[in-house]
Short mmCIF file of C-alpha atoms in Angstrom, two decimals:
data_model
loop_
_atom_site.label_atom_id
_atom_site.label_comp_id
_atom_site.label_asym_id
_atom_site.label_seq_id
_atom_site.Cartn_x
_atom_site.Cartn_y
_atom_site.Cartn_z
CA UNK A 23 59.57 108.47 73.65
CA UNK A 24 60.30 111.13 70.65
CA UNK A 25 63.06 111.17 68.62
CA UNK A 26 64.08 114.88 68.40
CA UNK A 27 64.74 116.93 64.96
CA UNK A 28 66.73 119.85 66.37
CA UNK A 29 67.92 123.11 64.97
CA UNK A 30 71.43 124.38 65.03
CA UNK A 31 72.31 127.97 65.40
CA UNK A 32 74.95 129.75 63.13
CA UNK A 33 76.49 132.41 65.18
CA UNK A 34 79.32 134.20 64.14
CA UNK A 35 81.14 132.67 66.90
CA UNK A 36 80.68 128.95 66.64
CA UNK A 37 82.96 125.91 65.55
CA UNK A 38 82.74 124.77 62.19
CA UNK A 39 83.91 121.45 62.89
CA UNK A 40 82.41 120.48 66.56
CA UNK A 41 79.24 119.97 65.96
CA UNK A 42 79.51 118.24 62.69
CA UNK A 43 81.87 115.36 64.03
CA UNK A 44 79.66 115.03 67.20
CA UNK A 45 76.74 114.51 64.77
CA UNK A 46 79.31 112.83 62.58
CA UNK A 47 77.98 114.99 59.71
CA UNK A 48 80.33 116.90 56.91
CA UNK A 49 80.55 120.47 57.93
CA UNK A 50 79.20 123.03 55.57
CA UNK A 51 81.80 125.47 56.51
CA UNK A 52 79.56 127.73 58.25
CA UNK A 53 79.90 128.02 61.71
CA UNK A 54 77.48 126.03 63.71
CA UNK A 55 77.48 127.52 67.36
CA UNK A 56 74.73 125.70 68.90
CA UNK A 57 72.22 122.82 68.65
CA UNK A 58 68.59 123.68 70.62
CA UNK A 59 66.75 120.85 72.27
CA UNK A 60 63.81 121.64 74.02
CA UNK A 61 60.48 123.82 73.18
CA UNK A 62 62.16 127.37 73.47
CA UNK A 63 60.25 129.47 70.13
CA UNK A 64 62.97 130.67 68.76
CA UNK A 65 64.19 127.52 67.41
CA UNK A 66 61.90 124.14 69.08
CA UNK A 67 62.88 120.97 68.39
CA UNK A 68 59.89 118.86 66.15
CA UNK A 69 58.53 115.38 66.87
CA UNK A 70 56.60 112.91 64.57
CA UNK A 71 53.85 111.12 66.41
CA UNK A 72 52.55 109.79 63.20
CA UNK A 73 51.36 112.82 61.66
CA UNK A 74 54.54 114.56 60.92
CA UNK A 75 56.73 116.81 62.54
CA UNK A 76 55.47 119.33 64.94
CA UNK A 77 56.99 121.36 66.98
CA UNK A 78 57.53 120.33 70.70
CA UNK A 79 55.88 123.73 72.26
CA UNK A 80 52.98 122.64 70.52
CA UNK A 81 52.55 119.56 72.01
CA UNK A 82 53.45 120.72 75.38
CA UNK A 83 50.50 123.67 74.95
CA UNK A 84 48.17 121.32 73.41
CA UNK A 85 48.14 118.94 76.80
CA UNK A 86 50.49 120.32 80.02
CA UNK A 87 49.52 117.99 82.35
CA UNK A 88 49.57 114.79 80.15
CA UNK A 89 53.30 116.27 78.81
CA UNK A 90 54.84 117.63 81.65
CA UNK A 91 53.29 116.42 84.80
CA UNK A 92 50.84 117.93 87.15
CA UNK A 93 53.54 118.73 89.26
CA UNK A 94 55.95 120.71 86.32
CA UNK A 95 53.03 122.38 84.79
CA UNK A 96 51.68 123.41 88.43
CA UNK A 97 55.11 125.34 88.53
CA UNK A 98 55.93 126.69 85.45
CA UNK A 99 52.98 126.39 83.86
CA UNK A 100 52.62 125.21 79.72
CA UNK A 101 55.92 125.28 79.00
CA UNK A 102 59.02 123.15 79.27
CA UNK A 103 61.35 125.27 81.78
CA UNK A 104 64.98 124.50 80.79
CA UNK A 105 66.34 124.78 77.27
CA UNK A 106 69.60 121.91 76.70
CA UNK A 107 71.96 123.08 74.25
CA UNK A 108 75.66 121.41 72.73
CA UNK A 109 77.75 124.89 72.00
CA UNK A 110 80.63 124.52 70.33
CA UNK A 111 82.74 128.40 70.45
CA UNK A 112 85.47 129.00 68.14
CA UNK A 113 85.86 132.70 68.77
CA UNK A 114 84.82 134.21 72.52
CA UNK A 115 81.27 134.86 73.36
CA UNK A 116 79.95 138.46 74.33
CA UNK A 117 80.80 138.81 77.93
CA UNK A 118 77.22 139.00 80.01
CA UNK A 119 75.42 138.90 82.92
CA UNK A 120 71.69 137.70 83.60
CA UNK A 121 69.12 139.22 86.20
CA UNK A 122 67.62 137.17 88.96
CA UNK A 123 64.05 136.78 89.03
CA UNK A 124 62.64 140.06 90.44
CA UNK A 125 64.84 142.00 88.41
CA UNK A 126 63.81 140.15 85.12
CA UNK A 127 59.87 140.47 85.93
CA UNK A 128 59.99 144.62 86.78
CA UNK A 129 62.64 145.64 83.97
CA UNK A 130 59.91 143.46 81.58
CA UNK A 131 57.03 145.12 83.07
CA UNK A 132 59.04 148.54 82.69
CA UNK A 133 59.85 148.65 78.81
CA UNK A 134 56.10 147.07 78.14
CA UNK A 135 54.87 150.43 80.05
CA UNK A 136 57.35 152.34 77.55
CA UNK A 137 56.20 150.31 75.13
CA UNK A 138 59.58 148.41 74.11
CA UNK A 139 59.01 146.34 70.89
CA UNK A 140 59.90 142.73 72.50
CA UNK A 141 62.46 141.97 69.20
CA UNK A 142 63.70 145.94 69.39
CA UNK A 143 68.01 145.14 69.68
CA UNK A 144 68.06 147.73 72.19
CA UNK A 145 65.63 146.19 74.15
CA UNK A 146 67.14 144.05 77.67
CA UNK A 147 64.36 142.29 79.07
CA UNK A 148 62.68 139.22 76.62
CA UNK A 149 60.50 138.06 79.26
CA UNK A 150 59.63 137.70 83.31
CA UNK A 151 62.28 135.03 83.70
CA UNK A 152 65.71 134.38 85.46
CA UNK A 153 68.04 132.73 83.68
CA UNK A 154 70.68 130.45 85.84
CA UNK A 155 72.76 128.14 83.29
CA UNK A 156 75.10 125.46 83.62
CA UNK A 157 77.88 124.66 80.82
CA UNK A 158 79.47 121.38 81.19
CA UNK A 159 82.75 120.46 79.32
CA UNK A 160 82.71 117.80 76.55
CA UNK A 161 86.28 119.18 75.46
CA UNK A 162 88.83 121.28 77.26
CA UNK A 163 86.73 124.34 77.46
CA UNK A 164 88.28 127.65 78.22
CA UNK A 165 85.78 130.52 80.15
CA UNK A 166 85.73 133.86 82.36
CA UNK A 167 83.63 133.31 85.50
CA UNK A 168 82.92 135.92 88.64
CA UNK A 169 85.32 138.71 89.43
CA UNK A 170 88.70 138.22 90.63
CA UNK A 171 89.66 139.81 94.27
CA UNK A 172 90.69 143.37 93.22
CA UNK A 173 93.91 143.73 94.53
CA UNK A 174 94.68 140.03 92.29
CA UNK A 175 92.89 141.87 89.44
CA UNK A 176 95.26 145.29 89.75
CA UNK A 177 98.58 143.00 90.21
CA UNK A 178 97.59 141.80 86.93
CA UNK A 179 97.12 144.72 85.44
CA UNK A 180 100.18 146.56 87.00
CA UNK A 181 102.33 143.42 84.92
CA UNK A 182 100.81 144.34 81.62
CA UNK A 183 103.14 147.89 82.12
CA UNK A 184 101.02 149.94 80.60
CA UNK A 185 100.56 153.10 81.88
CA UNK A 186 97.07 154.49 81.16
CA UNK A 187 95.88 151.52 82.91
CA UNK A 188 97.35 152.69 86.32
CA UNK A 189 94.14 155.00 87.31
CA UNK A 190 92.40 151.93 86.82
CA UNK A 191 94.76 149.64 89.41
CA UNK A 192 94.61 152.65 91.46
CA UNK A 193 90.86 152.32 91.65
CA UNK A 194 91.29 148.54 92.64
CA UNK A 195 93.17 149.33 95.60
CA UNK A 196 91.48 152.68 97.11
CA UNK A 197 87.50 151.03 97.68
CA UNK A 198 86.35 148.06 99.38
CA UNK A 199 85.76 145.29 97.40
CA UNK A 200 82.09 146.69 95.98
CA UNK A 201 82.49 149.77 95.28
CA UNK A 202 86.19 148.83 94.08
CA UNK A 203 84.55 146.39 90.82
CA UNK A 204 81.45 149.08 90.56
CA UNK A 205 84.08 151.86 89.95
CA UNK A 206 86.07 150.23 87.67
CA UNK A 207 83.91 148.44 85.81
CA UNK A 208 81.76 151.79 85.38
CA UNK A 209 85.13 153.73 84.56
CA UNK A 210 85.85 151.46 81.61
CA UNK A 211 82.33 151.07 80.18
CA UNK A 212 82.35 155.00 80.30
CA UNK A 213 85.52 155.91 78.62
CA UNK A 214 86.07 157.37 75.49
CA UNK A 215 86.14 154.94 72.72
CA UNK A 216 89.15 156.06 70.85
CA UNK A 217 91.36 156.48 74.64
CA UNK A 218 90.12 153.03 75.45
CA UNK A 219 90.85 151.70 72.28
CA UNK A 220 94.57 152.97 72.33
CA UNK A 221 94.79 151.05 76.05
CA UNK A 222 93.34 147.70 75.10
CA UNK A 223 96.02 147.79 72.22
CA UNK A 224 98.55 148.37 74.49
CA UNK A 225 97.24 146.01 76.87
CA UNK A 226 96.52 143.27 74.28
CA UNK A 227 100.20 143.52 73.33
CA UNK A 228 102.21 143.18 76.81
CA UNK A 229 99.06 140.21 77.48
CA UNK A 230 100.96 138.54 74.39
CA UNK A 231 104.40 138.70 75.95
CA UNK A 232 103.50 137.97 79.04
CA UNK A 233 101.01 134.85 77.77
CA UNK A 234 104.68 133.70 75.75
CA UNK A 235 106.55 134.17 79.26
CA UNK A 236 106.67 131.97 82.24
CA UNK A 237 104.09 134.23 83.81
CA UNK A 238 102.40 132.30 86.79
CA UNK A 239 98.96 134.23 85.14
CA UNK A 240 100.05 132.98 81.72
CA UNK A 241 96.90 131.32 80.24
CA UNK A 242 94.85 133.97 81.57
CA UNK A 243 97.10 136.73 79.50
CA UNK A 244 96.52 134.28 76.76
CA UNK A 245 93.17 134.23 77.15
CA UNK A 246 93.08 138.49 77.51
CA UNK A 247 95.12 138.51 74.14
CA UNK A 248 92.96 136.32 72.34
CA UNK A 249 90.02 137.93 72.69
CA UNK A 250 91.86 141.44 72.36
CA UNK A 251 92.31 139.79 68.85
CA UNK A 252 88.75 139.55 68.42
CA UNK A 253 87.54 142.37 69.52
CA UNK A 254 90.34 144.83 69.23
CA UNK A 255 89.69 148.30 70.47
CA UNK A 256 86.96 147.13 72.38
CA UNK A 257 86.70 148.27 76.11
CA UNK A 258 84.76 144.59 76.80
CA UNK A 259 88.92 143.70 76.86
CA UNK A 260 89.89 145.00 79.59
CA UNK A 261 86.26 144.71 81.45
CA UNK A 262 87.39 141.02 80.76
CA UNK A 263 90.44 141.55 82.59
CA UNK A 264 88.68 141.71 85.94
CA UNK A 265 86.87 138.07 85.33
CA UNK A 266 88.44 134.98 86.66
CA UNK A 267 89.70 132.71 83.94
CA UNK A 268 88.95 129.18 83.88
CA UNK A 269 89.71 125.79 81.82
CA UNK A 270 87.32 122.80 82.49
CA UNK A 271 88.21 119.38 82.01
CA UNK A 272 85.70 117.15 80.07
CA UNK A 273 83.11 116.04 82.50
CA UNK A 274 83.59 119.59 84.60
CA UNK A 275 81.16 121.92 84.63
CA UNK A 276 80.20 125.88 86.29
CA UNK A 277 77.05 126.88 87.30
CA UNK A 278 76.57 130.69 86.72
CA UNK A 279 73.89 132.31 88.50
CA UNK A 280 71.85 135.83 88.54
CA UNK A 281 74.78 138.56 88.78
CA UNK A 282 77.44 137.10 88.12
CA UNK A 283 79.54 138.14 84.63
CA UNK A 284 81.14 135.73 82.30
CA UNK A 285 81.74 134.74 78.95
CA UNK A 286 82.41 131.57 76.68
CA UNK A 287 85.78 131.57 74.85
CA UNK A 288 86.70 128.09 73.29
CA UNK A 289 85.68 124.46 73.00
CA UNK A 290 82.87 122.01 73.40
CA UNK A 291 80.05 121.23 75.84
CA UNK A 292 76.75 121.28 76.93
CA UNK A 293 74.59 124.07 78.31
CA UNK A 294 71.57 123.60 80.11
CA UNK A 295 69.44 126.71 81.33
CA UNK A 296 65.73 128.03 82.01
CA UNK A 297 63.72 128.96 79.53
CA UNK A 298 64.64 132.78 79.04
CA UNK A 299 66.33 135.43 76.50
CA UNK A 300 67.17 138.00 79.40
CA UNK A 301 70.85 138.46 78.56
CA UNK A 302 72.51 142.12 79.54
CA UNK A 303 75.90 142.34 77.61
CA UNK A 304 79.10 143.80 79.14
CA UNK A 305 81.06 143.83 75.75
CA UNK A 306 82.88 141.88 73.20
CA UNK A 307 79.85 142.61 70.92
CA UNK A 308 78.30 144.77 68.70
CA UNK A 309 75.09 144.47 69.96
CA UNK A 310 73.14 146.80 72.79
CA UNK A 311 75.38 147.56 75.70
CA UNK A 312 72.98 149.20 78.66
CA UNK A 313 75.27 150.43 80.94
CA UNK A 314 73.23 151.66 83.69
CA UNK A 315 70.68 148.56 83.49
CA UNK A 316 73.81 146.68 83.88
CA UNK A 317 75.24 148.49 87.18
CA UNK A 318 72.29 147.66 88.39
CA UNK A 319 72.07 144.27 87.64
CA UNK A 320 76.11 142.86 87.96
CA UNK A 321 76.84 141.56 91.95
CA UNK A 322 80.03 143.02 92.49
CA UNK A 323 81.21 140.60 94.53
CA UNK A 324 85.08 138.47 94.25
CA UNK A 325 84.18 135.05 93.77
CA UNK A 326 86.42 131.90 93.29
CA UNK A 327 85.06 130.11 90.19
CA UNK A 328 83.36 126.95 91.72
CA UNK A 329 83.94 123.46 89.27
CA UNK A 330 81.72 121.18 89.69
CA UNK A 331 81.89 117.22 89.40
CA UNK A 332 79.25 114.93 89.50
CA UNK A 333 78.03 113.57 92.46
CA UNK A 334 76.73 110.03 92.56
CA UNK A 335 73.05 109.36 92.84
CA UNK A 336 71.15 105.91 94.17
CA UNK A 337 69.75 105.48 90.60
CA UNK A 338 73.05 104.83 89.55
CA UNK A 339 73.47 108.71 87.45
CA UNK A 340 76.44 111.14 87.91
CA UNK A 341 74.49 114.58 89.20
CA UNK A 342 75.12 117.88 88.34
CA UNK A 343 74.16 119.63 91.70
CA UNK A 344 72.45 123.59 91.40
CA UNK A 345 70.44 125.55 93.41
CA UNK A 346 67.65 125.87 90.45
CA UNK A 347 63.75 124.81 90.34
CA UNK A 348 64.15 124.81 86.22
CA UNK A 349 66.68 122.14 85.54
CA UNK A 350 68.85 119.22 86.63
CA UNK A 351 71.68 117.61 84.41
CA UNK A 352 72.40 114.08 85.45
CA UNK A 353 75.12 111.74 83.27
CA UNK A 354 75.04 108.11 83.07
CA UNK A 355 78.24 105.76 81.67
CA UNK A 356 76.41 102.98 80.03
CA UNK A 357 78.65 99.82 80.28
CA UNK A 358 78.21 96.70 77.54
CA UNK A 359 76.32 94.36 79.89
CA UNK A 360 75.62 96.11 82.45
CA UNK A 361 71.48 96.20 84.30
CA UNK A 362 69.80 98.82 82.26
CA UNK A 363 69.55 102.18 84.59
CA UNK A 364 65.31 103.14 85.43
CA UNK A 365 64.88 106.66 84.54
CA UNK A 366 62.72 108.91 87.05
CA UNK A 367 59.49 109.53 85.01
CA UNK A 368 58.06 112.15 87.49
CA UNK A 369 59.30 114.91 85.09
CA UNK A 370 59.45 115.34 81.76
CA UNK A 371 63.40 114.78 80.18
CA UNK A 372 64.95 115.40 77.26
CA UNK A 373 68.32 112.71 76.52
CA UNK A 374 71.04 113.37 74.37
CA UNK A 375 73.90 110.80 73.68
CA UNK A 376 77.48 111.91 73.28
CA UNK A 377 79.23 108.87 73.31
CA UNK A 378 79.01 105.49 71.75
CA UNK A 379 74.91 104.40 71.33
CA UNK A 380 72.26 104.56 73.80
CA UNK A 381 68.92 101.94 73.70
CA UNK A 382 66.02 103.26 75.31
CA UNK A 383 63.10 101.08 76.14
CA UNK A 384 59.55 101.91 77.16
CA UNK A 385 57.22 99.63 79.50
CA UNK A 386 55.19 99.27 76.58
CA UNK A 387 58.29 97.48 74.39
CA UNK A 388 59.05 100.44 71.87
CA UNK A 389 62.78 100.63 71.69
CA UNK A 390 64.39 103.76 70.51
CA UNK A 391 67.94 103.59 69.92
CA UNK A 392 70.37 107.01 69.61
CA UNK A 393 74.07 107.50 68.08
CA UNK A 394 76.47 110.13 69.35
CA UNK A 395 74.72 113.75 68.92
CA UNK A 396 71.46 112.20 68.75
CA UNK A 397 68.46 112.91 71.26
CA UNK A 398 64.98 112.53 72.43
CA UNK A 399 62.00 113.67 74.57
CA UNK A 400 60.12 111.36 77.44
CA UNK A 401 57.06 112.76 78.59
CA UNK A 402 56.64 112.83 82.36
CA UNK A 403 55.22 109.14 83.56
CA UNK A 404 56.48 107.38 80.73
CA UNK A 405 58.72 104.28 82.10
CA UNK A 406 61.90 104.11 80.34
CA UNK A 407 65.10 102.48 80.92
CA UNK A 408 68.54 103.04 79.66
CA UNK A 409 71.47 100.73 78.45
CA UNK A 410 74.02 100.58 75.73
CA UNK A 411 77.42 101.75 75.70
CA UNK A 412 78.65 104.93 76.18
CA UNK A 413 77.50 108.53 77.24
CA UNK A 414 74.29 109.58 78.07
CA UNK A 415 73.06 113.36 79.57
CA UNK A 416 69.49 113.58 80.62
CA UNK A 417 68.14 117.39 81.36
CA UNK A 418 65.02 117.08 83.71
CA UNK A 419 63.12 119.18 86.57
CA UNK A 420 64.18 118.70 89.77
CA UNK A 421 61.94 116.84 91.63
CA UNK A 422 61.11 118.82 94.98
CA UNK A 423 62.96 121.88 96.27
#
């Protein structure tokens, strides 16, 4: 077992204040978006086997097999394959969608052929990876997820009154459902700036009266108008308008695969994803916008934002269930004395208290004990069991497929 030294982020966007009293640190009063566990080089976390910290990539690289299993480093090769993360948004994140795995490996191989710099900002494709995520709620945590069915989407838009967003409702209804999202989405990406900006004004305003009303839509025009505030002027507003919005419950959580647009707007939780930096932005940021790479990549498709709950497992965790080789986020309620849970060593895991304290213990006797925010890395085949009480998440490989 390694106690983990982790990094946190400062985006523009973060909390000043969630991370901090998670870590119960003083905040600096910078924001402090996002805390990194796992090997990822932007920001690794660092371990101290005796002869001080290094970073965890390094060890991983040094000795696969040993770290990760013959089984994980078989699959993914030298390198841990999910990347856990607490993010903590104040402000909305840039709305974005992430290619599946054939799309990520030939738009890589296609700007290495044009000869791309890999850290150029106008540059879409990191590396050969997919990136499938899952953000589960410590807080009440407010998100867009998936397109709304487009005649829903151009009711909505209809009660916001404003008139130069008629052509756009009228787009909504004339297409089937494809081509309907393609079109509009395309139409509003495409539109001149100073037009668009005049609409999402206009829109941004009647989102405000209607959020204040007894709308039945309400918290999504809240939502709308909030990040209108933001971003004002930018056409990412009203792209947003065609996302469903969704609040999760602490202990909720959305899995968001390859295609499918959405965006972060406000509270607490934990993210788990693989390993990747292939992000293609919609809006709601000043950074590169490709907007034919992204009509390529979005699935226009209406989809009903799925919430998951955990699902009990024999072993006595609470399972976060996706479709994804990469990761697996399991939760376990440790009781006062209650029969420490055995931890499935056939991967490697990284394990992150939220809640209360959390005593590890190795089949060699080392004890390792964590506080809330705290977290650490078990090697694949190293026996360890769990007690304590409180909250523990443990991020792992999935087993078998």
């Amino acid at each position: 077992m390694d106690r983990l030294v982790n990094t946190v982020r400062p985006y523009a966007w973060g909390s000043t204040t969630a991370i901090p009293d998670l870590l119960g640190t003083p905040p600096t009063g910078e924001p402090q978006a996002e805390l990194w566990m796992g090997a990822h080089p932007a920001a690794p976390s660092r371990v101290d086997r005796g002869a001080g910290p290094v970073p965890l990539g390094d060890l991983i690289a040094a000795d696969p097999e040993g770290e990760l299993g013959a089984t994980t480093a078989g699959r993914f090769g030298p390198v841990l394959p999910f990347l856990l993360k607490l993010l903590a948004a104040a402000d909305p994140l840039s709305l974005q969608v992430h290619p599946d795995l054939g799309q990520a490996a030939a738009g890589f191989a296609e700007e290495e052929a044009r000869g791309v710099p890999r850290d150029a900002a106008h540059r879409n494709y990191k590396d050969t990876h997919h990136k499938p995520e899952l953000i589960c709620a410590l807080t009440p945590f407010d998100g867009l997820c998936g397109f709304r069915a487009p005649d829903a989407t151009a009711e909505l838009l209809a009660a916001l009154g404003v008139d130069s967003l008629k052509p756009y409702a009228d787009l909504l209804h004339a297409h089937p459902e494809s081509a309907a999202l393609r079109e509009m989405l395309t139409a509003v990406l495409s539109a001149e700036r100073t037009a668009m900006a005049e609409t999402v004004t206009a829109a941004a305003h009647a989102a405000e009266r209607l959020a204040a009303s007894g709308h039945p839509h309400r918290a999504a025009y809240a939502a709308y108008a909030s990040i209108a505030r933001h971003y004002p002027g930018d056409p990412g507003v009203i792209a947003a308008m065609l996302l469903n919005h969704v609040r999760l419950q602490p202990g909720e959580a959305l899995y968001l695969g390859a295609g499918v647009p959405h965006a972060y707007l406000d509270g607490l939780g934990i993210e788990i994803m693989a390993n990747s930096d292939n992000v293609l932005r919609c809006g709601l940021t000043p950074k590169h916008v490709d907007v034919p790479e992204l009509l390529r990549v979005v699935r226009f498709e209406a989809t009903e934002p799925r919430v998951l709950r955990p699902e009990a497992d024999p072993d006595g965790a609470e399972v976060y269930e996706t479709p994804v080789e990469e990761f697996r986020l399991s939760r376990y309620a440790l009781a006062a004395g209650s029969e420490p849970h055995r931890l499935d060593d056939r991967t490697p895991q990284i394990l992150l208290c939220v809640e209360g304290r959390a005593r590890l213990r190795g089949e060699d006797g080392t004890e390792l004990t964590l506080g809330r925010g705290e977290s650490a890395y078990v090697r694949a085949g190293e026996r360890v069991t769990a007690d304590g009480e409180g909250a523990l998440f443990r991020a792992s490989v999935p087993a078998s497929r």
